[in-house]
XYZ file of C-alpha atoms in Angstrom:
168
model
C 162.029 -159.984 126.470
C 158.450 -158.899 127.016
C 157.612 -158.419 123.918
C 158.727 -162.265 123.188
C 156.742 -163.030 126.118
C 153.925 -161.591 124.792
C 154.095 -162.945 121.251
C 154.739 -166.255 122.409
C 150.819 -166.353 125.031
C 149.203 -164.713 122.044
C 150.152 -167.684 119.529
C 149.335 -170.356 121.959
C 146.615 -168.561 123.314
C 144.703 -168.429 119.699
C 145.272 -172.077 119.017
C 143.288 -172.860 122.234
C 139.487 -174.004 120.791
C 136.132 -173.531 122.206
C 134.562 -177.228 123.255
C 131.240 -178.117 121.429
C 129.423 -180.901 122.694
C 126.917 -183.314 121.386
C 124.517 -181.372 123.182
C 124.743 -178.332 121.579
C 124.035 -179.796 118.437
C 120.628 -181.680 118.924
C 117.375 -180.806 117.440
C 114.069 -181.532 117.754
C 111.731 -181.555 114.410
C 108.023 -181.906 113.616
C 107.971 -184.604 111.368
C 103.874 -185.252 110.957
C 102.092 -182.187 111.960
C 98.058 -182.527 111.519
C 94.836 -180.948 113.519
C 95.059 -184.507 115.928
C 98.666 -185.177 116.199
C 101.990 -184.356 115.711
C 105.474 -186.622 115.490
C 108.235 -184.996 117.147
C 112.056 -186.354 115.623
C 115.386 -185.667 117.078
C 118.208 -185.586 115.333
C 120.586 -187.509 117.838
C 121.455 -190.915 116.782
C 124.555 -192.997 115.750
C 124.208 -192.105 111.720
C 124.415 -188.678 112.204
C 127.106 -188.974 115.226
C 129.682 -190.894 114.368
C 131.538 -190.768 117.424
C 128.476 -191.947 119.740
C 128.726 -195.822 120.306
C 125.120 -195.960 122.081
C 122.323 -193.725 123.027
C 121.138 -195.084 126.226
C 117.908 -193.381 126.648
C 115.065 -190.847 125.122
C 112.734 -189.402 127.306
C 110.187 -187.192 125.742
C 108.499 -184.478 128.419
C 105.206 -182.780 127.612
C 104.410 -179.891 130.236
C 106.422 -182.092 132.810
C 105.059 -185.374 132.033
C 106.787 -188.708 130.645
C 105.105 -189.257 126.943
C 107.675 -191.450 125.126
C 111.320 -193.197 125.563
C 112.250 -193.457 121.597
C 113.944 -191.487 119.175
C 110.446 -189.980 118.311
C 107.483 -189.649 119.785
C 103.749 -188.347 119.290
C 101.135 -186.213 120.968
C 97.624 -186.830 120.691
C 94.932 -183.712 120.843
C 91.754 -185.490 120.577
C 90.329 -184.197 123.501
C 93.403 -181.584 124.879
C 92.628 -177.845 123.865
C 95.771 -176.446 125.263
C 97.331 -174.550 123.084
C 100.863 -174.742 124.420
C 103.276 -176.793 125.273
C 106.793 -177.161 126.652
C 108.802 -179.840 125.516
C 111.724 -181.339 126.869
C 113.957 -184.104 125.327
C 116.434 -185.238 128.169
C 118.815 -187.894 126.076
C 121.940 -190.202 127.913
C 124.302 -191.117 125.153
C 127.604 -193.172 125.080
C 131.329 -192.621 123.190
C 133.929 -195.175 123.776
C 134.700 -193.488 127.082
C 132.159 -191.817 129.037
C 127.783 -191.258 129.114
C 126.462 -187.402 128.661
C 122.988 -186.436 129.545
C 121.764 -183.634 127.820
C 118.452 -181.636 127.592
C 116.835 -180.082 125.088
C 114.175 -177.689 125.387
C 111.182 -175.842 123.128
C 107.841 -174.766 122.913
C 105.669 -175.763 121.012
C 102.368 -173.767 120.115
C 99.170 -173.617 118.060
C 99.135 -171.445 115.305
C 96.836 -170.467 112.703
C 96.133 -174.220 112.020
C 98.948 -175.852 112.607
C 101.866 -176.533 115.461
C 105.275 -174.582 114.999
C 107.870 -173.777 117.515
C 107.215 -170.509 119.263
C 110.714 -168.921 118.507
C 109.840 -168.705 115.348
C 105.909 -168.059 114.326
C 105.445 -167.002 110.515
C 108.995 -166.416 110.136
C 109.126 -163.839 112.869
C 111.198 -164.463 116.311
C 108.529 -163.904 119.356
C 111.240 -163.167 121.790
C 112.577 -160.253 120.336
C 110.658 -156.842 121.011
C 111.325 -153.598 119.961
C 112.885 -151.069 121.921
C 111.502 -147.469 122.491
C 113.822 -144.672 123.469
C 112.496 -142.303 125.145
C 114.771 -138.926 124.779
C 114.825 -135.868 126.738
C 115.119 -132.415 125.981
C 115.509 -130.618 129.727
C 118.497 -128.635 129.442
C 120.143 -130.438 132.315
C 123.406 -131.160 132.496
C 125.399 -134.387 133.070
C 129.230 -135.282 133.519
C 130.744 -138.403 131.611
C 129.839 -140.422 134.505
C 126.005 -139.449 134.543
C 125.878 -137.368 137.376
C 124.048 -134.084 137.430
C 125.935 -130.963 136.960
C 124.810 -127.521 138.550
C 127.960 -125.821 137.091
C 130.784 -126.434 134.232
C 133.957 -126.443 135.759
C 136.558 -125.221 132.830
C 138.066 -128.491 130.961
C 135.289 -130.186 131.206
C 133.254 -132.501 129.265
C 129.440 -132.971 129.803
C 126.500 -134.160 128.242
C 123.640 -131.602 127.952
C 120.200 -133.129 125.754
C 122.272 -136.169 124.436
C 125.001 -134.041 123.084
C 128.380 -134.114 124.184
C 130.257 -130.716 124.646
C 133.705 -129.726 126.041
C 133.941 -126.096 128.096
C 137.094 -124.544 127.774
């Protein structure tokens, strides 16, 4: 009987499905990118959603400030020399049902000439850093649970300079 029990939660437990919204899916893209402006695209509208009836609202952010309510919008550098910026895309749109707000975040910065997303600069992701290990050679020993040993009781297994031994 368990074992039908258990057969039966595992079959309707992997036909459950993991719910993807709208909001996972939008994008912002550099459309015009030039030394005095850039055009910033998203990707959220009706021909590319086919399930949205309306989007009710765009609302471009630049380092916390309003700079357009449209499916694009553009930033200006004539006289700005920053050299970063955050920008947010907060979006209300509409199925047959219900409204969803979502918000969609990046960073834009200036690079070698020309604006690209930080995440990725030249190809390389800027939030990833390599790890160093540092290893040590003291002789000390550990048990499995990291705590120091002063002695090895017999049937034991401990960790001495990142090796694992077993005293019998």
């Amino acid at each position: 009987m368990k074992k039908i029990l258990l057969v039966l939660l595992v079959s309707l437990g992997l036909q459950t499905q993991a719910q993807n919204t709208i909001c996972d899916s939008i994008e912002i893209s550099i459309t015009i990118n030039t030394d005095w402006f850039i055009e910033l695209e998203t990707n959220l509208n009706i021909t590319n959603f086919p399930q949205i009836t309306y989007v009710q609202s765009y609302n471009w952010g630049k380092n916390g400030c309003l700079m357009g309510t449209d499916s694009s919008t553009t930033i200006d550098f004539y006289t700005d020399t920053t050299v970063l910026y955050a920008i947010n895309l907060v979006t209300v749109y509409c199925d047959s049902n219900l409204c969803y707000s979502c918000v969609t975040s990046d960073t834009l910065v200036w690079n070698n000439g020309s604006w690209n997303w930080m995440s990725m600069i030249n190809n390389t992701p800027t939030a990833i850093q390599e790890f160093k290990i540092n290893t040590v050679n003291d002789n000390k020993m550990y048990d499995m649970l990291g705590r120091e040993l002063l002695y090895i009781p017999k049937g034991t297994i401990y960790i001495q300079n990142n090796k694992k031994y077993l005293r019998q």
